[in-house]
Short mmCIF file of C-alpha atoms and ligand atoms in Angstrom, two decimals:
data_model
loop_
_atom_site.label_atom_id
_atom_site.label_comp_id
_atom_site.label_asym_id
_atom_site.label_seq_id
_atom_site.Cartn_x
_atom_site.Cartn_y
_atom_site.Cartn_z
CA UNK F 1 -4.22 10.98 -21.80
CA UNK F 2 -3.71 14.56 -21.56
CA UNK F 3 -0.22 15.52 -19.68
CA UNK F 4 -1.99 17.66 -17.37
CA UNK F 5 -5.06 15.40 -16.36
CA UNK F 6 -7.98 16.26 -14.47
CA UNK F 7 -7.33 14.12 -11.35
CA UNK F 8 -9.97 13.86 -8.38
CA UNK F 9 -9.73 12.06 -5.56
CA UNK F 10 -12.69 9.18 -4.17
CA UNK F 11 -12.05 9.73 -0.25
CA UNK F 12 -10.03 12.57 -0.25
CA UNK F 13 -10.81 13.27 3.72
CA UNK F 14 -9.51 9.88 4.38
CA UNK F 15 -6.32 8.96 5.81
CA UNK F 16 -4.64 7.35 2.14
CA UNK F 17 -7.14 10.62 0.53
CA UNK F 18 -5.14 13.19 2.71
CA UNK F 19 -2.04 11.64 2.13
CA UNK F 20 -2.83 11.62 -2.10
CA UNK F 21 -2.89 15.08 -1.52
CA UNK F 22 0.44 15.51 0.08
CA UNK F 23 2.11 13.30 -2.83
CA UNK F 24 0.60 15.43 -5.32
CA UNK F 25 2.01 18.42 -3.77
CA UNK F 26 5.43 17.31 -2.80
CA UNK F 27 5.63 15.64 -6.43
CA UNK F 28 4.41 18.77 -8.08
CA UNK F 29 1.86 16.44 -10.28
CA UNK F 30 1.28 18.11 -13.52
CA UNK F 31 -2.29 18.53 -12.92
CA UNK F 32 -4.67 21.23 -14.43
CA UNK F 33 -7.21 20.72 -11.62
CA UNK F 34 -7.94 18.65 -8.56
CA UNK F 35 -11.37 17.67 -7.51
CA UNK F 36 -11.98 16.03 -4.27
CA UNK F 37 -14.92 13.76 -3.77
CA UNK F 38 -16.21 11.96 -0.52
CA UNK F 39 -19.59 11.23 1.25
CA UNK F 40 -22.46 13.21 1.74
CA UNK F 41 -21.23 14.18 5.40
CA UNK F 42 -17.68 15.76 4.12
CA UNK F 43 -19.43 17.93 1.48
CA UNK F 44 -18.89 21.59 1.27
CA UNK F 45 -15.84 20.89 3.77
CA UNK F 46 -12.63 22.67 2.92
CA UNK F 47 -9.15 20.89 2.34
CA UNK F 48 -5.72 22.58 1.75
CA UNK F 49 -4.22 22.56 -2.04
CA UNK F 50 -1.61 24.28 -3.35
CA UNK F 51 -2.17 27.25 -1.57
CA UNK F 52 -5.83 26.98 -2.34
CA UNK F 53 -9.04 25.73 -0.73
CA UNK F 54 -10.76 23.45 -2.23
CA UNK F 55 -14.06 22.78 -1.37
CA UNK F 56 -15.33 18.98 -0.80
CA UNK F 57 -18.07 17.46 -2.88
CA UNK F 58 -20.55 14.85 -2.47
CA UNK F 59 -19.63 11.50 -4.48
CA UNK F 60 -22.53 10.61 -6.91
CA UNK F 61 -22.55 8.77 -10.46
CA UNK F 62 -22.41 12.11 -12.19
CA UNK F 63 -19.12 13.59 -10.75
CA UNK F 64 -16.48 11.97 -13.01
CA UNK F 65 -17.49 14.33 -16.12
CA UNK F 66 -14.63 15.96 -17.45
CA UNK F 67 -12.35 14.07 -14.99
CA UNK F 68 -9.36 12.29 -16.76
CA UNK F 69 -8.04 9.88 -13.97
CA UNK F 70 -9.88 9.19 -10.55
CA UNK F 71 -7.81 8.18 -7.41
CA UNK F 72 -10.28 6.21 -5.05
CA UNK F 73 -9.44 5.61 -1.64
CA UNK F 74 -13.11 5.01 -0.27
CA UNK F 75 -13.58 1.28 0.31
CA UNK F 76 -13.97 -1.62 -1.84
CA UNK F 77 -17.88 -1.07 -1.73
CA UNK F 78 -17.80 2.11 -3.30
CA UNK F 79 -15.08 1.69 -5.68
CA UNK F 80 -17.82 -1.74 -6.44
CA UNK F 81 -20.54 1.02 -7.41
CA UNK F 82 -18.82 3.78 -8.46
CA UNK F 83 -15.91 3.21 -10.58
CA UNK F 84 -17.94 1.57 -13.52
CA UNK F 85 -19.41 5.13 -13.49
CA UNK F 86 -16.02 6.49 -14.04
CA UNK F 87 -14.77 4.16 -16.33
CA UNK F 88 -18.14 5.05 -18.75
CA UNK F 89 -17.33 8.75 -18.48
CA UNK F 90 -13.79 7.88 -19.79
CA UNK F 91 -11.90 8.45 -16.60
CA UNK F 92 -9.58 5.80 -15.72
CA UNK F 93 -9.31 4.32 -12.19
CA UNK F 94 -6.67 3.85 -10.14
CA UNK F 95 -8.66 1.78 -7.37
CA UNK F 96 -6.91 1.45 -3.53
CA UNK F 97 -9.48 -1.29 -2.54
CA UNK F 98 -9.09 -4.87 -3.12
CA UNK F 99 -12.38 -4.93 -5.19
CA UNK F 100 -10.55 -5.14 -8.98
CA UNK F 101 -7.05 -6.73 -7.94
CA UNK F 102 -7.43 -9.91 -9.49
CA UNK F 103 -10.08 -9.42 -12.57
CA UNK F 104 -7.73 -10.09 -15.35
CA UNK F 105 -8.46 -7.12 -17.18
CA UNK F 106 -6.98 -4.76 -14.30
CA UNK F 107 -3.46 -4.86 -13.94
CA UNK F 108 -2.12 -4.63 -10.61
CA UNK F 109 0.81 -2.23 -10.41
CA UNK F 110 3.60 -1.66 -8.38
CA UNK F 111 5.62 0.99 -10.67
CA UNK F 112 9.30 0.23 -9.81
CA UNK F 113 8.12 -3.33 -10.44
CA UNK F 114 5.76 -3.71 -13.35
CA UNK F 115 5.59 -0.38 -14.71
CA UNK F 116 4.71 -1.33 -18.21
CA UNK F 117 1.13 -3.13 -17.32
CA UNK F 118 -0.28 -0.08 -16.45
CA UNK F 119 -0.38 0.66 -20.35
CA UNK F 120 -3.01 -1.96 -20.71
CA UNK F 121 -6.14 -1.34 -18.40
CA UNK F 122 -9.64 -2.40 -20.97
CA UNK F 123 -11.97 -1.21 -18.17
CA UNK F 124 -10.64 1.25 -17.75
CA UNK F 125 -9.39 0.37 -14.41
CA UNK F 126 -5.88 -0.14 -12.83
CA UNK F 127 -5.86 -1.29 -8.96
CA UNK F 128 -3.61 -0.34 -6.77
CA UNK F 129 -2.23 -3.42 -4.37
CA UNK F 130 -2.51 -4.27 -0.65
CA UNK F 131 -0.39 -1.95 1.35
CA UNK F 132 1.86 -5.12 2.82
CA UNK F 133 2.33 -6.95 -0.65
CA UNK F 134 3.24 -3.22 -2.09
CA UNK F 135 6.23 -3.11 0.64
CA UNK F 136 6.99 -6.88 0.69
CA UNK F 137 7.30 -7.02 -3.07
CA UNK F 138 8.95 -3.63 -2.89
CA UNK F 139 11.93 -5.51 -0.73
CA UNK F 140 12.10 -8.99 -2.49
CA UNK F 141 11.54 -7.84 -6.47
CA UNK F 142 15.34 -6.62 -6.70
CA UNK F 143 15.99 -9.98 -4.96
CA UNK F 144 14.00 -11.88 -7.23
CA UNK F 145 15.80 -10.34 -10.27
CA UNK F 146 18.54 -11.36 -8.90
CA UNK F 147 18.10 -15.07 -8.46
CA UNK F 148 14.47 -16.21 -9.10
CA UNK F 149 11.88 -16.40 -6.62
CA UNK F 150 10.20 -19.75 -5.79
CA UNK F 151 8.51 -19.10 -2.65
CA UNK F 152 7.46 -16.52 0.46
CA UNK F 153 7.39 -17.13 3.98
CA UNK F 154 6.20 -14.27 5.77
CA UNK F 155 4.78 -12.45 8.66
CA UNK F 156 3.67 -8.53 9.16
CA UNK F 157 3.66 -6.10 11.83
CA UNK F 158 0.71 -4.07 10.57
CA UNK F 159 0.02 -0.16 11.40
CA UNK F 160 -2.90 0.97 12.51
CA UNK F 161 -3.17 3.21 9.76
CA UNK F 162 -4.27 0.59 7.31
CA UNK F 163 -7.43 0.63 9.05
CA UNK F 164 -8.10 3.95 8.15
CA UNK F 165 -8.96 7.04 9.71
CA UNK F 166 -10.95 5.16 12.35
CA UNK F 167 -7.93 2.25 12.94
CA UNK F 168 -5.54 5.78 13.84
CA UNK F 169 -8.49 7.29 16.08
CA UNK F 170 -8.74 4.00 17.89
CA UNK F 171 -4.85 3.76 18.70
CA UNK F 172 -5.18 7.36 20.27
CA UNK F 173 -7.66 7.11 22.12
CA UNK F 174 -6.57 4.06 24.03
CA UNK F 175 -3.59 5.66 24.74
CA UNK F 176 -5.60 8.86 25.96
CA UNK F 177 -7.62 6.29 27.96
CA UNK F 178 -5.12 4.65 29.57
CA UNK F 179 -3.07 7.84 30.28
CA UNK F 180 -6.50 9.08 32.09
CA UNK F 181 -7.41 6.46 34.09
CA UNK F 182 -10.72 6.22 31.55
CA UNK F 183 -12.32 3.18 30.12
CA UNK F 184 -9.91 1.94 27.10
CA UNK F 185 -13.21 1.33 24.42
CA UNK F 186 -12.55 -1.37 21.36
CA UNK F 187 -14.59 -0.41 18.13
CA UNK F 188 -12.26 -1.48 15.45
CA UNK F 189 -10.63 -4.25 15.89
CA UNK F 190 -11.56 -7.31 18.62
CA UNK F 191 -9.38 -6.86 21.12
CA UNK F 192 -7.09 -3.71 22.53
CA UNK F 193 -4.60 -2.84 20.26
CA UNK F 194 -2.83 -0.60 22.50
CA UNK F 195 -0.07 -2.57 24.37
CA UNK F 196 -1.15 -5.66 22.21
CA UNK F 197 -0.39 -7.54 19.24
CA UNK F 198 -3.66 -9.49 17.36
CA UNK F 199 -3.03 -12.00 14.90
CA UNK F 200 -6.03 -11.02 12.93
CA UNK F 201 -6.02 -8.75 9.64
CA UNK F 202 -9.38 -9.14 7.79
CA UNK F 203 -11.81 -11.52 7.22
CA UNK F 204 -10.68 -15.63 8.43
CA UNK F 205 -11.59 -18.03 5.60
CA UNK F 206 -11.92 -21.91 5.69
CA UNK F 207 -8.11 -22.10 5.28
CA UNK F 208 -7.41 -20.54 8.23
CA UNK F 209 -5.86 -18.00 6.62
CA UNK F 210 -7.18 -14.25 6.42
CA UNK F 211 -7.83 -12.43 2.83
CA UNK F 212 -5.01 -10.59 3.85
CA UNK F 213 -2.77 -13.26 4.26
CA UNK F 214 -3.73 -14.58 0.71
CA UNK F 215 -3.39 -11.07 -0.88
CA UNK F 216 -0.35 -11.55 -0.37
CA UNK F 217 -0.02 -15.22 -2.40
CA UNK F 218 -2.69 -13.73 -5.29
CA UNK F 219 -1.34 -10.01 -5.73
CA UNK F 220 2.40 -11.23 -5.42
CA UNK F 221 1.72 -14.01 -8.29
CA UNK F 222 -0.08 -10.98 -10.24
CA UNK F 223 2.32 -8.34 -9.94
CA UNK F 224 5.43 -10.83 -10.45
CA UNK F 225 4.15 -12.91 -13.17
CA UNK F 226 4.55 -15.83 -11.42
CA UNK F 227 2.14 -17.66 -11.31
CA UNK F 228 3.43 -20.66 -9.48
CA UNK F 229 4.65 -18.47 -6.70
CA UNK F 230 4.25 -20.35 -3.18
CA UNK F 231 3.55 -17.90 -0.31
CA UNK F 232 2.25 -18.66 3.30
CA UNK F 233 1.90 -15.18 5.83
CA UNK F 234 0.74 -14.33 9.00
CA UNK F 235 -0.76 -10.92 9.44
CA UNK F 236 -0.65 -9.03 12.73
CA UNK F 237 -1.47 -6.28 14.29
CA UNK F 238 0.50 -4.09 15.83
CA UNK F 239 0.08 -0.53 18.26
CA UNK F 240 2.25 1.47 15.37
CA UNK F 241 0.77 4.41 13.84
CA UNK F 242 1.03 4.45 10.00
CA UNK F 243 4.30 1.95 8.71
CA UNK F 244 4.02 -1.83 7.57
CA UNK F 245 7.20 -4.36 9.17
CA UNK F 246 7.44 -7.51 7.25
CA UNK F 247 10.15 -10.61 7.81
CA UNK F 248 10.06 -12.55 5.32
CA UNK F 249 12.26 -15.12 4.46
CA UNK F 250 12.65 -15.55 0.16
CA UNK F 251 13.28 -19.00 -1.25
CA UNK F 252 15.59 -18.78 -5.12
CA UNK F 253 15.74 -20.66 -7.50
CA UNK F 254 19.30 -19.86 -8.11
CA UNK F 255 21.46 -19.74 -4.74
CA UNK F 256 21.75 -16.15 -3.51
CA UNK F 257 25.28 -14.32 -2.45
CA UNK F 258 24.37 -11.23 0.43
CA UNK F 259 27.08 -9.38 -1.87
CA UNK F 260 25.11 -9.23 -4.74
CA UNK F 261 21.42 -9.14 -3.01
CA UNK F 262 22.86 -6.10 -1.12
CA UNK F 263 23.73 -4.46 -4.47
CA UNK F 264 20.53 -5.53 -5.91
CA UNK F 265 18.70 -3.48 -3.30
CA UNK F 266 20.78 -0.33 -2.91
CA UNK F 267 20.73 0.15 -6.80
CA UNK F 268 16.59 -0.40 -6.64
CA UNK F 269 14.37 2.86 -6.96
CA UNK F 270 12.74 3.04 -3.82
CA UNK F 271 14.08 1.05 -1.71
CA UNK F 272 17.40 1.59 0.16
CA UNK F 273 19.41 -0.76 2.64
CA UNK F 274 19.66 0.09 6.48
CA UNK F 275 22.04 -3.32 7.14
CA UNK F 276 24.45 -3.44 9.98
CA UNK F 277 23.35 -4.91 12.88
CA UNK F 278 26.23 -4.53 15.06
CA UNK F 279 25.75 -0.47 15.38
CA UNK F 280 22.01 -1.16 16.04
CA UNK F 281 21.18 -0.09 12.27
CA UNK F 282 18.26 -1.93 11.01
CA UNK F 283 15.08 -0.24 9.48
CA UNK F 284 12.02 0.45 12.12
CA UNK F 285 8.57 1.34 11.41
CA UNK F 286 9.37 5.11 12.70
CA UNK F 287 12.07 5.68 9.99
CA UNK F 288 9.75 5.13 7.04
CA UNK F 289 7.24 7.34 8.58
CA UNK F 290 6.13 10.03 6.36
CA UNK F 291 9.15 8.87 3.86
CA UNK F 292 8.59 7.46 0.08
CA UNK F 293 11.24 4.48 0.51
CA UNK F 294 10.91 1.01 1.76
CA UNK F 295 13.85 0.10 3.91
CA UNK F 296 15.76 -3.25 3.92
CA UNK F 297 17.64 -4.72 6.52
CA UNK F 298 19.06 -7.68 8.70
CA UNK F 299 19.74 -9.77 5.46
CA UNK F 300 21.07 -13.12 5.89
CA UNK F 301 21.56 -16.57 4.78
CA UNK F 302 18.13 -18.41 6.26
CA UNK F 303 19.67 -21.14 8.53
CA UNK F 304 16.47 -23.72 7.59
CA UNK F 305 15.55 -23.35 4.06
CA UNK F 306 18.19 -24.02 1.06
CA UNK F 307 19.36 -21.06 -1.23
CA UNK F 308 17.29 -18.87 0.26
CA UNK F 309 17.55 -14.99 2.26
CA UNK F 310 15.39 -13.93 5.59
CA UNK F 311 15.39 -10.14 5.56
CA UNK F 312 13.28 -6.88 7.43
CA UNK F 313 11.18 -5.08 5.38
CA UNK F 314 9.50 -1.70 6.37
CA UNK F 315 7.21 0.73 4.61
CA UNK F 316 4.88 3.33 5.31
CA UNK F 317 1.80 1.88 5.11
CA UNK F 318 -0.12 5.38 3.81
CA UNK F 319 2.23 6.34 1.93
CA UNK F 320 4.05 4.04 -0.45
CA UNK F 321 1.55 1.23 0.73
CA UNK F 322 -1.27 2.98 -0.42
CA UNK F 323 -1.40 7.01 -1.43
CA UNK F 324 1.79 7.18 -3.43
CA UNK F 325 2.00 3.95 -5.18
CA UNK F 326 -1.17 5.54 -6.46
CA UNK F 327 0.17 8.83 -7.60
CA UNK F 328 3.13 7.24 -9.41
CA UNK F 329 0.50 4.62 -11.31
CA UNK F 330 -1.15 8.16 -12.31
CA UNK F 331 2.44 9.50 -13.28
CA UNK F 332 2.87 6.41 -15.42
CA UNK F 333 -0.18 7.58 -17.34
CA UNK F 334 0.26 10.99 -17.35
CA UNK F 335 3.51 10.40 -19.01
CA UNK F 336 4.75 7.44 -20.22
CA UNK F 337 7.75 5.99 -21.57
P1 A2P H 401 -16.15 10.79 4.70
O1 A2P H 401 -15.01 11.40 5.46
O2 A2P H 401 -17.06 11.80 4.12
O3 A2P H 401 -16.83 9.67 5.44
P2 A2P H 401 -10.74 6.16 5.90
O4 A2P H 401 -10.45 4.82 5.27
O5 A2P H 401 -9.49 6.87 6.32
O6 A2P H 401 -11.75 6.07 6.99
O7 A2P H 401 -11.38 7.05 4.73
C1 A2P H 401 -12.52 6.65 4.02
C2 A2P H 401 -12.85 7.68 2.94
O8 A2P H 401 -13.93 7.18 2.17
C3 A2P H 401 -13.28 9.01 3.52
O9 A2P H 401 -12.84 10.07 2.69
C4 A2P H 401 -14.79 8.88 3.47
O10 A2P H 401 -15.48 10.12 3.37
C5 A2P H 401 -14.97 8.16 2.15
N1 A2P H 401 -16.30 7.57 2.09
C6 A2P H 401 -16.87 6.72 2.98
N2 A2P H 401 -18.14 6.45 2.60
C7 A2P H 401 -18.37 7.13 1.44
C8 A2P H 401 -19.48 7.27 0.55
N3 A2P H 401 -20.63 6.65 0.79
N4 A2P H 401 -19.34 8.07 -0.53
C9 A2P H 401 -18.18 8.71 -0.75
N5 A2P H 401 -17.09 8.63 0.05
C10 A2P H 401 -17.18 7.84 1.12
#
């Protein structure tokens, strides 16, 4: 892999697309060009780069040609069709969809967590994970370091940003709606989201769970190597723009002190603690906005379960949820140690 890759990006007018963008910027990615890819509609658009405008392009099985390492934020259909297309021109993959997250020969990568499995992808394909595991895991890895973790019980407050572009519009324009007296419309999701909570993220299975409340249980037994790892989540959604809440409460092997699982967090790459309740300072959704780190917060002893820790969790969704883990997986490629 060259240090300064050809990277493009599968979506790049999307919401987690736009964002790649910004990350690549801010982290002044060693890149020697960018190509941006979407659908037909997009092409011949213009988007902001570096002080440059770069000019949209129409996705098709020949545009990965020269490209070292594709960034695809387009849907789990498309990264279905098009990433074997990729991975035969010798580009590698870092896939945002759900689509390659559990095939055994695509690691699943959180970077602060499991850096070094990125160095083994044989389809040349490395998946990025689900935007609430990414900031869950992101809280409880430093904890499970620290006393071995056995089991997740946990529930989200989901953005509306993980439901793309379109999740984001919908939010707004309820709350235009309401503010002008005009019909509030519901495209998205199945009920109003604005002034609401739904306890519905993706598809319901015979369970009764949602495939995003087993991500969650698969991706965390991936990404941990554990896989006896016992998880149960709800998933909710809630009228926030673009950062993840999660409580989840962590049962240990090992019985955990806050002393050290305070410690363990603060000296984490990011992630930083926001704990003391009494002066109102606990992480909310609006801090993380726009922000790399996940936040942790309000950790205590859990008052049911033995030897274990319930603690707040936040993360924005787009960004280390999604667009940035992404960028850092490419920065593990483009130069690894
Ligand atoms: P486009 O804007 O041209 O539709 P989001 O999840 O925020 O809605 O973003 C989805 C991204 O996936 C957008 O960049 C969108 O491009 C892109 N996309 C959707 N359908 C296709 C397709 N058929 N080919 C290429 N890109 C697609």
């Amino acid at each position: 892999m060259s240090t300064h890759p050809h990277i493009a990006i599968v979506g790049a007018t999307g919401a987690v697309g736009r964002e790649m963008l910004l990350c690549l910027e801010e982290r002044n990615f060693p890149l020697s060009k960018l190509t941006l890819l979407a659908s037909a509609r997009s092409a011949g658009k213009t988007i902001n780069f570096r002080e440059e405008q770069l000019t949209v392009q129409e996705l098709t099985s020949k545009s990965f040609d020269g490209i070292d390492i594709a960034l695809f934020s387009a849907g789990g259909s498309i990264a279905e069709k098009f990433a074997p297309h990729a991975a035969n021109a010798n580009c590698l993959v870092i896939d945002n969809s759900s689509a390659f997250r559990l095939d055994p020969d695509v690691p699943l990568v959180v970077p602060e967590i499991n850096r070094e499995a990125a160095k083994h992808h044989p389809r040349n394909i490395i998946a990025n994970p689900n935007c609430s595991t990414i900031i869950t895991l992101m809280g409880l890895a430093p904890l499970h370091q620290a006393f071995t973790i056995t089991g997740i019980i946990a529930s989200t407050y989901q953005a509306v940003s993980g439901s793309g572009a379109q999740g984001i519009a919908e939010l707004e324009q309820q709350t235009n709606a309401l503010l002008n007296h005009s019909p509030i419309e519901t495209s998205v999701y199945p009920h109003q989201i604005l002034h609401n909570v739904i306890p519905h993220v993706d598809t319901f299975q015979e369970s009764g769970y949602t495939k995003e409340e087993q991500k969650m249980l698969h991706e965390g037994r991936k990404i941990l190597s554990l896989p006896d790892l016992k998880v149960t989540c709800t998933c909710v959604r809630v009228p926030v723009m673009r950062s993840h809440s999660i409580s989840a409460t962590a049962i240990f092997k090992n019985t955990p002190d806050l002393q050290t699982a305070r410690k363990a967090i603060t000296q984490s790459p990011g992630v930083e603690l926001v704990d003391d309740p009494t002066s109102a300072l606990y992480p909310t959704p609006l801090d993380t906005t726009g922000k790399d780190n996940c936040l942790v917060g309000r950790i205590r002893h859990d008052q049911v379960l033995e030897n274990s820790l319930t603690l707040w969790i936040v993360g924005d969704q787009v960004r280390k949820g999604a667009a940035l883990n992404a960028v850092q997986i490419a920065e593990c490629l483009a130069n690894p140690s």
